Amino acid sequence: MKIKILSVLVMSALAMTGQAHAKTNTPYFEQTSQNIYQKIQNKLNDIKSLAENSNNIIVGEDKQRYIEINNTRYRLNSDNYLLFDFPSSFTDESSFRNVFDFIPPEWELTWNDLGVVIVNTQFGNYDYGNGCLIEYMPAATQLDADTRVIIETASCAWNSNLLPSHSPASLSLLEATHDTATLTWDKVEKADLYKIYRDGMMVAQSSATKSLTFKDISLSSETRYSYQIEACNQYGCAEEKSATLAIETLPTPEVIPNTPPPPSLINNGTRTNIVNWNVTSGATHYQVFRNGEIIADDLTDVSFVDTAATGVTQNTQYQYAVAACNDTGCSVPSQTADVHTSAMDKLAINVKNIDPNTNSVGVNIRSQYTSNQIFSENKSYSKKGIYDYGRGIYFSQNDGGKYWVQINRQPTNGQICQSDSHNYKRTQGQNVVAVLDCLTPATLTSLVPQQITLHPTQTDFYLSMPLLHRVADGKEIITSSYIMTSSNEKVVTISKNGKLIPQAEGESIITVQANPEYYDVATPITYTVRVNAHQQSVVLQNVEIGQSTLLSPRSEHQIIAPKAKTMVRAYLYAQDASDTTMPAVNMTLSANGQTMTTAMTCPTEAKVGPFDAPSYDRAETCYSIIDEQTARTFIDNNMVMNISTDTGLSMTTMPKVNIHSTLNLKLVPGYNDRSEALAPDIDAFSDTIKQAYPLSTVNISVRESVETPSVLNQSLDIVEKIRKLETDGLSYFYGLVPGGCYGTVGLAFVGGTSAVGRDASCPPYLRSVFVHELGHNFGLNHAPGCGKTSSEAFWNSDAWEGVDQGKHSPSPLFDRTNNNVISPKDPSIHSDSDVMNYCTGDRFTQYNYSKVASHINAKSWFSNTTTNLLQTTEPTLMISGEIVDGKVWLDPVIMSDNTMYEDNGTSNSTFTILINTTDGAVMYPVHFNEIDHSDKKTFSLQIPASAHINAIKMFEGEHEVTIEIKGLKEQKTKTIDQSPRTNTVELSGSEVIWNHVKYPWLTVVHIKADGSRQALSINATGGSVDLSGYDLTLGTLSFSLSNGISSVMKTEQL
């Protein structure tokens, strides 16, 4: 029971009034009270410990127990808790503080029921049960046995007598502008800071010791605001805010904007400058100055395009400035910025949406180079991006120079690109961008079942991609640019190349969409894949197919040639030894509207347990050989293959089949004064090519022998010239050169169509040398191994063990001759590494094999159907030569009535050639031929013939390079004392005579009755050529007479 006398209640009421508006600081109150509470508890515990020792106890005459503290006796109760007697004076705290001498003076100590109530005079109160106090109650046995002290902090708050008594009554406006208001007020006692409120929200607080004013900034003009102020100190704030002061800001004054910084300038062509600047505060419009004169006024944008319309001209320095304006006026113009217009406009090519997995789109770019010269160049682009064309366009007139970007070759995969500059445009005196957009509308269809069941051990199954067809004409598009997702990757995942990897039993939806960056396809294809660990005794684990390397259908490098002999293998295993009986296995092929089913040859008993490595034993798996007759119908693009058993197992797939597979090859035997090339074995050539390359048809013809030096470089030049004069645009030319079988035994144009190598007297001439050099023609570089290295990233990958040495993967190989399966280490292939290194092997790794297939697919002359590749029936000029020590040695120019041929030049260069004719001048780019084993800089190009060439010049960048015609000085010397036997050229019996004084060089080509061509003489000199060794009974003779830089053509019917 708590007892309070009236005086205590009155004092407490006076001391603790007005707490409702006091500032709270709960952490401080709780920490301070808890500190005092803990010290009291510790003191009482110390006294109890002393009381437990009878030597410290004093028994009074009243039989009560006492303990002495600081020379003062205090009674103890039975629990050894100290008892306080009622003090002689109610305000006397001495008996309490004698015991609790650590309590600061701002705490009030009051007797209550033999104990004491302790309250802080600044923030405490006596609201029992919800108060702010500490009380020692020795008689409170209902408390915990270890304490008689309670603490309450729920309502602690600073007492109101510590706070400012009121907020300022004198709030007034000192000054107002269009965007500020300055307030002032009188000081309030006990206030050491003031809070300022605008429209009910506090915006600042101001220190009274520094200022009794406040400037509110960033206000809106002509706007009413209401302010209040509140006086505060460390204990809190006055009970109420001040009265509201209403103010209104002034209108915005009319002032001229500040001067802007200098503009930023961009030259965008010969007659176009772009002027940009930043927004200026207070400006409503702008002026632009050029060379001190206003050229544009009242501009609301912060950009201006200055063109020929206002006088901009090419190759000129200009200064620009900008002034900011409003209705009041304009600022002083900014400091000037300089820009120089270009001498020529620039062209960029923006290639959009091209499929990177196809070959390039080819374009012809023509650009005006001078007032009467057009630069023509064929370029190709295989990746999206904005490409700087790099050649200027002449500024011929106010609407600029002419240019076009015409597509002359669409990507061979079927994607269709469009040019927005197909016809001549003009630059309008500014840099221009031509857009090539290859986004192709298409549809998807699937030829395989869209319900797929996998066994958990089928870890090498690849999803057959749907077919993609153009919307425009229904033609198929060949691509690997698909996006594949699995709806439940806990059941099955799918890799970027379509490999399905079972994870657990269940079902997942595989969605396949053509990449929308390249193809506009409305509806994707979906496949339902179920992973089911069925209980059949024999499981179909995997299928292999191949014509060289046997790989899983649709795997990364799997590719076969159409219409070619093919092996198919099926890996089946028994789940345990209790039942190993092999079921009947069938292979069904569907293609070209026909279906064929055949029984596969299988072992009687299945192997127990899954295959953990490829099998090199044909008898260990089921297999079928698709012979060439069957292959002509069924091995074709979009062939569907199903492997099934009589026990219900089934696997359907669409192996990747190339589109093209025909090679036309002309062999050119050579001879010299020492020996003649051995006659080639045509059948051996054909069999070797079909085994090594993804080709099914090889058409080989053997040309009449031609005189060639034993030096391979020189022989390659001769074979290349023969190819240009005789080619049908479909054939590769390979020269067989007699000579030593050591050192370099073959040379080829990388990516070209001509190569040479030693003849059959050099034992590896066919399987190693020829296959290797033809690989260079097909775009392959050297593979690593046996001394060679390669910078191609694949050879440095971890695709399989030994790949960095050009080794074959562990995949089995198909031996077409014996219809057998062999290991990649089988001695019959001479080396277990790629034929493109120097280890004398005769097979490609699957990586290079697939690269060759891509090359074949990209070239139309590998087509299985007869294709007319004639690009023009007009005469052309063959210009070729080499650069030695910075000087150009030009072969005598030859005029030919043969078709435009495929340019062997593959490497980009900074060289250009200018052909100045009576029809005008045209510049062409010069691409150097890349020859394996050689750093020689040779070039060749074929251009439309002109009536007369006045001059040929070559430039490296802007620098003209010296040109000399090979043999010209010698020919001039030889003909000084000789008179020509005819004015031009004529055939006399079997002898051709010509005016060798005017035309030192003669080239003769026989166009036979069947249309085939044979070069009889190339750049002959001396005035006569004997053709008695040739059959000239039918056809036409074509004579090309050359003075070195110009050529004329004559023909004679036989």
PDB file of C-alpha atoms in Angstrom, residues 295-478:
ATOM      1  CA  ILE A 295      22.295  33.012 -89.897  1.00  0.00           C
ATOM      2  CA  ALA A 296      19.349  31.770 -87.792  1.00  0.00           C
ATOM      3  CA  ASP A 297      16.946  33.558 -85.440  1.00  0.00           C
ATOM      4  CA  ASP A 298      13.984  32.646 -83.274  1.00  0.00           C
ATOM      5  CA  LEU A 299      15.200  29.055 -82.789  1.00  0.00           C
ATOM      6  CA  THR A 300      13.372  27.203 -80.016  1.00  0.00           C
ATOM      7  CA  ASP A 301      15.487  24.025 -80.322  1.00  0.00           C
ATOM      8  CA  VAL A 302      19.043  23.814 -79.000  1.00  0.00           C
ATOM      9  CA  SER A 303      20.420  22.475 -82.291  1.00  0.00           C
ATOM     10  CA  PHE A 304      20.790  23.922 -85.774  1.00  0.00           C
ATOM     11  CA  VAL A 305      21.945  22.301 -89.013  1.00  0.00           C
ATOM     12  CA  ASP A 306      23.833  24.726 -91.220  1.00  0.00           C
ATOM     13  CA  THR A 307      23.913  23.662 -94.863  1.00  0.00           C
ATOM     14  CA  ALA A 308      24.693  24.825 -98.364  1.00  0.00           C
ATOM     15  CA  ALA A 309      21.342  26.627 -98.328  1.00  0.00           C
ATOM     16  CA  THR A 310      22.903  29.269 -96.060  1.00  0.00           C
ATOM     17  CA  GLY A 311      26.251  29.282 -97.839  1.00  0.00           C
ATOM     18  CA  VAL A 312      28.317  26.497 -96.276  1.00  0.00           C
ATOM     19  CA  THR A 313      30.942  25.203 -98.682  1.00  0.00           C
ATOM     20  CA  GLN A 314      33.523  22.441 -98.612  1.00  0.00           C
ATOM     21  CA  ASN A 315      37.006  22.535 -97.094  1.00  0.00           C
ATOM     22  CA  THR A 316      36.424  25.843 -95.260  1.00  0.00           C
ATOM     23  CA  GLN A 317      36.969  27.028 -91.672  1.00  0.00           C
ATOM     24  CA  TYR A 318      33.910  28.498 -89.869  1.00  0.00           C
ATOM     25  CA  GLN A 319      33.297  30.135 -86.493  1.00  0.00           C
ATOM     26  CA  TYR A 320      29.947  29.782 -84.714  1.00  0.00           C
ATOM     27  CA  ALA A 321      28.443  31.522 -81.667  1.00  0.00           C
ATOM     28  CA  VAL A 322      25.031  31.465 -79.948  1.00  0.00           C
ATOM     29  CA  ALA A 323      22.951  34.154 -78.188  1.00  0.00           C
ATOM     30  CA  ALA A 324      20.098  33.446 -75.746  1.00  0.00           C
ATOM     31  CA  CYS A 325      16.956  35.583 -76.071  1.00  0.00           C
ATOM     32  CA  ASN A 326      13.549  36.315 -74.534  1.00  0.00           C
ATOM     33  CA  ASP A 327      10.956  39.054 -74.890  1.00  0.00           C
ATOM     34  CA  THR A 328      13.281  41.494 -73.104  1.00  0.00           C
ATOM     35  CA  GLY A 329      16.147  40.973 -75.525  1.00  0.00           C
ATOM     36  CA  CYS A 330      19.155  38.810 -76.370  1.00  0.00           C
ATOM     37  CA  SER A 331      22.356  38.136 -74.532  1.00  0.00           C
ATOM     38  CA  VAL A 332      25.790  38.960 -75.845  1.00  0.00           C
ATOM     39  CA  PRO A 333      26.837  36.182 -78.274  1.00  0.00           C
ATOM     40  CA  SER A 334      28.824  33.360 -76.744  1.00  0.00           C
ATOM     41  CA  GLN A 335      32.481  32.797 -77.371  1.00  0.00           C
ATOM     42  CA  THR A 336      33.060  31.251 -80.796  1.00  0.00           C
ATOM     43  CA  ALA A 337      33.798  27.625 -81.637  1.00  0.00           C
ATOM     44  CA  ASP A 338      35.608  26.564 -84.819  1.00  0.00           C
ATOM     45  CA  VAL A 339      34.879  23.822 -87.301  1.00  0.00           C
ATOM     46  CA  HIS A 340      36.327  22.899 -90.688  1.00  0.00           C
ATOM     47  CA  THR A 341      34.128  21.390 -93.371  1.00  0.00           C
ATOM     48  CA  SER A 342      35.435  18.247 -94.992  1.00  0.00           C
ATOM     49  CA  ALA A 343      36.792  18.119 -98.501  1.00  0.00           C
ATOM     50  CA  MET A 344      34.472  15.220 -99.371  1.00  0.00           C
ATOM     51  CA  ASP A 345      31.279  13.770 -97.963  1.00  0.00           C
ATOM     52  CA  LYS A 346      31.478  10.439 -96.169  1.00  0.00           C
ATOM     53  CA  LEU A 347      29.432   7.291 -96.616  1.00  0.00           C
ATOM     54  CA  ALA A 348      28.637   4.761 -93.916  1.00  0.00           C
ATOM     55  CA  ILE A 349      26.936   1.400 -94.393  1.00  0.00           C
ATOM     56  CA  ASN A 350      24.455   0.433 -91.663  1.00  0.00           C
ATOM     57  CA  VAL A 351      24.034  -3.346 -91.817  1.00  0.00           C
ATOM     58  CA  LYS A 352      20.995  -4.422 -89.824  1.00  0.00           C
ATOM     59  CA  ASN A 353      19.550  -7.806 -88.858  1.00  0.00           C
ATOM     60  CA  ILE A 354      21.949  -9.991 -90.863  1.00  0.00           C
ATOM     61  CA  ASP A 355      22.197 -13.579 -89.648  1.00  0.00           C
ATOM     62  CA  PRO A 356      25.817 -14.077 -88.456  1.00  0.00           C
ATOM     63  CA  ASN A 357      25.544 -17.794 -89.182  1.00  0.00           C
ATOM     64  CA  THR A 358      25.253 -17.265 -92.925  1.00  0.00           C
ATOM     65  CA  ASN A 359      27.768 -15.894 -95.348  1.00  0.00           C
ATOM     66  CA  SER A 360      27.924 -12.221 -96.185  1.00  0.00           C
ATOM     67  CA  VAL A 361      25.652  -9.977 -98.216  1.00  0.00           C
ATOM     68  CA  GLY A 362      27.491  -8.613-101.246  1.00  0.00           C
ATOM     69  CA  VAL A 363      27.080  -5.069-102.500  1.00  0.00           C
ATOM     70  CA  ASN A 364      28.412  -2.909-105.257  1.00  0.00           C
ATOM     71  CA  ILE A 365      29.231   0.563-103.992  1.00  0.00           C
ATOM     72  CA  ARG A 366      29.701   3.377-106.440  1.00  0.00           C
ATOM     73  CA  SER A 367      30.707   6.820-105.301  1.00  0.00           C
ATOM     74  CA  GLN A 368      31.561   9.957-107.217  1.00  0.00           C
ATOM     75  CA  TYR A 369      35.277  10.576-106.805  1.00  0.00           C
ATOM     76  CA  THR A 370      35.822  13.637-108.999  1.00  0.00           C
ATOM     77  CA  SER A 371      33.604  15.629-111.326  1.00  0.00           C
ATOM     78  CA  ASN A 372      33.874  12.886-113.966  1.00  0.00           C
ATOM     79  CA  GLN A 373      35.118   9.830-112.053  1.00  0.00           C
ATOM     80  CA  ILE A 374      33.094   7.135-110.306  1.00  0.00           C
ATOM     81  CA  PHE A 375      34.737   4.774-107.836  1.00  0.00           C
ATOM     82  CA  SER A 376      33.266   1.257-108.033  1.00  0.00           C
ATOM     83  CA  GLU A 377      33.903  -1.398-105.440  1.00  0.00           C
ATOM     84  CA  ASN A 378      32.372  -4.700-104.449  1.00  0.00           C
ATOM     85  CA  LYS A 379      32.245  -5.265-100.701  1.00  0.00           C
ATOM     86  CA  SER A 380      30.626  -7.785 -98.434  1.00  0.00           C
ATOM     87  CA  TYR A 381      29.301  -7.597 -94.886  1.00  0.00           C
ATOM     88  CA  SER A 382      28.691 -10.555 -92.612  1.00  0.00           C
ATOM     89  CA  LYS A 383      27.875  -8.870 -89.299  1.00  0.00           C
ATOM     90  CA  LYS A 384      25.547  -6.129 -88.191  1.00  0.00           C
ATOM     91  CA  GLY A 385      27.027  -2.726 -87.470  1.00  0.00           C
ATOM     92  CA  ILE A 386      27.714   0.669 -88.947  1.00  0.00           C
ATOM     93  CA  TYR A 387      30.752   0.516 -91.216  1.00  0.00           C
ATOM     94  CA  ASP A 388      32.677   3.553 -92.388  1.00  0.00           C
ATOM     95  CA  TYR A 389      33.053   3.080 -96.129  1.00  0.00           C
ATOM     96  CA  GLY A 390      36.314   4.992 -95.939  1.00  0.00           C
ATOM     97  CA  ARG A 391      36.190   6.764 -99.299  1.00  0.00           C
ATOM     98  CA  GLY A 392      35.020  10.318 -99.823  1.00  0.00           C
ATOM     99  CA  ILE A 393      32.259  11.441-102.167  1.00  0.00           C
ATOM    100  CA  TYR A 394      32.854  14.423-104.413  1.00  0.00           C
ATOM    101  CA  PHE A 395      30.920  17.629-103.663  1.00  0.00           C
ATOM    102  CA  SER A 396      30.102  18.211-107.330  1.00  0.00           C
ATOM    103  CA  GLN A 397      27.122  20.539-106.837  1.00  0.00           C
ATOM    104  CA  ASN A 398      24.791  21.921-104.187  1.00  0.00           C
ATOM    105  CA  ASP A 399      22.903  18.652-103.903  1.00  0.00           C
ATOM    106  CA  GLY A 400      26.172  16.758-103.442  1.00  0.00           C
ATOM    107  CA  GLY A 401      27.913  13.887-105.141  1.00  0.00           C
ATOM    108  CA  LYS A 402      26.375  10.649-106.362  1.00  0.00           C
ATOM    109  CA  TYR A 403      26.489   7.265-104.661  1.00  0.00           C
ATOM    110  CA  TRP A 404      24.672   3.977-104.646  1.00  0.00           C
ATOM    111  CA  VAL A 405      24.803   0.774-102.638  1.00  0.00           C
ATOM    112  CA  GLN A 406      23.354  -2.037-104.727  1.00  0.00           C
ATOM    113  CA  ILE A 407      22.987  -5.570-103.440  1.00  0.00           C
ATOM    114  CA  ASN A 408      24.604  -7.913-105.939  1.00  0.00           C
ATOM    115  CA  ARG A 409      24.672 -11.040-103.804  1.00  0.00           C
ATOM    116  CA  GLN A 410      22.136 -12.071-101.202  1.00  0.00           C
ATOM    117  CA  PRO A 411      23.210 -14.310 -98.316  1.00  0.00           C
ATOM    118  CA  THR A 412      23.233 -17.856 -99.646  1.00  0.00           C
ATOM    119  CA  ASN A 413      21.203 -19.202 -96.729  1.00  0.00           C
ATOM    120  CA  GLY A 414      18.047 -17.596 -98.139  1.00  0.00           C
ATOM    121  CA  GLN A 415      17.855 -14.448 -96.028  1.00  0.00           C
ATOM    122  CA  ILE A 416      16.820 -11.420 -98.081  1.00  0.00           C
ATOM    123  CA  CYS A 417      18.437  -8.011 -97.554  1.00  0.00           C
ATOM    124  CA  GLN A 418      17.121  -4.685 -98.847  1.00  0.00           C
ATOM    125  CA  SER A 419      19.113  -1.541 -99.639  1.00  0.00           C
ATOM    126  CA  ASP A 420      17.622   1.918 -99.278  1.00  0.00           C
ATOM    127  CA  SER A 421      20.221   3.218-101.772  1.00  0.00           C
ATOM    128  CA  HIS A 422      19.716   0.796-104.632  1.00  0.00           C
ATOM    129  CA  ASN A 423      19.598   3.643-107.149  1.00  0.00           C
ATOM    130  CA  TYR A 424      21.814   6.699-107.314  1.00  0.00           C
ATOM    131  CA  LYS A 425      21.326   9.222-104.518  1.00  0.00           C
ATOM    132  CA  ARG A 426      23.103  12.478-103.796  1.00  0.00           C
ATOM    133  CA  THR A 427      24.700  13.416-100.525  1.00  0.00           C
ATOM    134  CA  GLN A 428      23.121  16.877-100.355  1.00  0.00           C
ATOM    135  CA  GLY A 429      26.490  18.075 -99.069  1.00  0.00           C
ATOM    136  CA  GLN A 430      26.433  15.996 -95.906  1.00  0.00           C
ATOM    137  CA  ASN A 431      27.652  12.663 -94.638  1.00  0.00           C
ATOM    138  CA  VAL A 432      25.199   9.907 -95.510  1.00  0.00           C
ATOM    139  CA  VAL A 433      24.264   6.434 -94.275  1.00  0.00           C
ATOM    140  CA  ALA A 434      23.053   3.669 -96.569  1.00  0.00           C
ATOM    141  CA  VAL A 435      20.967   1.020 -94.801  1.00  0.00           C
ATOM    142  CA  LEU A 436      21.129  -2.700 -95.594  1.00  0.00           C
ATOM    143  CA  ASP A 437      18.250  -4.321 -93.711  1.00  0.00           C
ATOM    144  CA  CYS A 438      18.171  -8.122 -93.726  1.00  0.00           C
ATOM    145  CA  LEU A 439      15.180  -8.758 -91.424  1.00  0.00           C
ATOM    146  CA  THR A 440      13.270 -11.450 -93.293  1.00  0.00           C
ATOM    147  CA  PRO A 441       9.607 -12.408 -92.661  1.00  0.00           C
ATOM    148  CA  ALA A 442       9.434 -16.196 -92.279  1.00  0.00           C
ATOM    149  CA  THR A 443       7.427 -19.117 -90.928  1.00  0.00           C
ATOM    150  CA  LEU A 444       8.425 -22.233 -88.978  1.00  0.00           C
ATOM    151  CA  THR A 445       7.341 -25.822 -89.620  1.00  0.00           C
ATOM    152  CA  SER A 446       8.503 -29.115 -88.107  1.00  0.00           C
ATOM    153  CA  LEU A 447       9.059 -32.349 -90.042  1.00  0.00           C
ATOM    154  CA  VAL A 448       9.693 -34.466 -86.961  1.00  0.00           C
ATOM    155  CA  PRO A 449       7.161 -35.508 -84.287  1.00  0.00           C
ATOM    156  CA  GLN A 450       6.598 -32.856 -81.663  1.00  0.00           C
ATOM    157  CA  GLN A 451       6.291 -35.535 -78.984  1.00  0.00           C
ATOM    158  CA  ILE A 452       9.738 -36.796 -77.868  1.00  0.00           C
ATOM    159  CA  THR A 453      10.479 -39.500 -75.291  1.00  0.00           C
ATOM    160  CA  LEU A 454      13.982 -39.823 -73.840  1.00  0.00           C
ATOM    161  CA  HIS A 455      15.568 -42.425 -71.597  1.00  0.00           C
ATOM    162  CA  PRO A 456      17.724 -40.905 -68.825  1.00  0.00           C
ATOM    163  CA  THR A 457      20.825 -42.422 -70.436  1.00  0.00           C
ATOM    164  CA  GLN A 458      20.181 -40.712 -73.792  1.00  0.00           C
ATOM    165  CA  THR A 459      22.632 -37.898 -73.147  1.00  0.00           C
ATOM    166  CA  ASP A 460      23.693 -37.225 -76.732  1.00  0.00           C
ATOM    167  CA  PHE A 461      20.350 -36.481 -78.419  1.00  0.00           C
ATOM    168  CA  TYR A 462      20.021 -33.244 -80.390  1.00  0.00           C
ATOM    169  CA  LEU A 463      16.694 -31.656 -81.207  1.00  0.00           C
ATOM    170  CA  SER A 464      15.986 -31.425 -84.932  1.00  0.00           C
ATOM    171  CA  MET A 465      15.404 -27.788 -85.716  1.00  0.00           C
ATOM    172  CA  PRO A 466      12.189 -26.769 -87.491  1.00  0.00           C
ATOM    173  CA  LEU A 467      12.319 -25.577 -91.071  1.00  0.00           C
ATOM    174  CA  LEU A 468      12.337 -21.862 -91.777  1.00  0.00           C
ATOM    175  CA  HIS A 469      10.668 -20.597 -94.962  1.00  0.00           C
ATOM    176  CA  ARG A 470      10.423 -17.116 -96.428  1.00  0.00           C
ATOM    177  CA  VAL A 471       6.938 -15.656 -96.330  1.00  0.00           C
ATOM    178  CA  ALA A 472       7.490 -13.974 -99.708  1.00  0.00           C
ATOM    179  CA  ASP A 473       8.034 -17.084-101.834  1.00  0.00           C
ATOM    180  CA  GLY A 474       8.151 -20.090 -99.508  1.00  0.00           C
ATOM    181  CA  LYS A 475      11.856 -20.709-100.170  1.00  0.00           C
ATOM    182  CA  GLU A 476      13.682 -22.422 -97.330  1.00  0.00           C
ATOM    183  CA  ILE A 477      16.135 -20.417 -95.227  1.00  0.00           C
ATOM    184  CA  ILE A 478      19.103 -22.360 -93.892  1.00  0.00           C
TER     185      ILE A 478
END
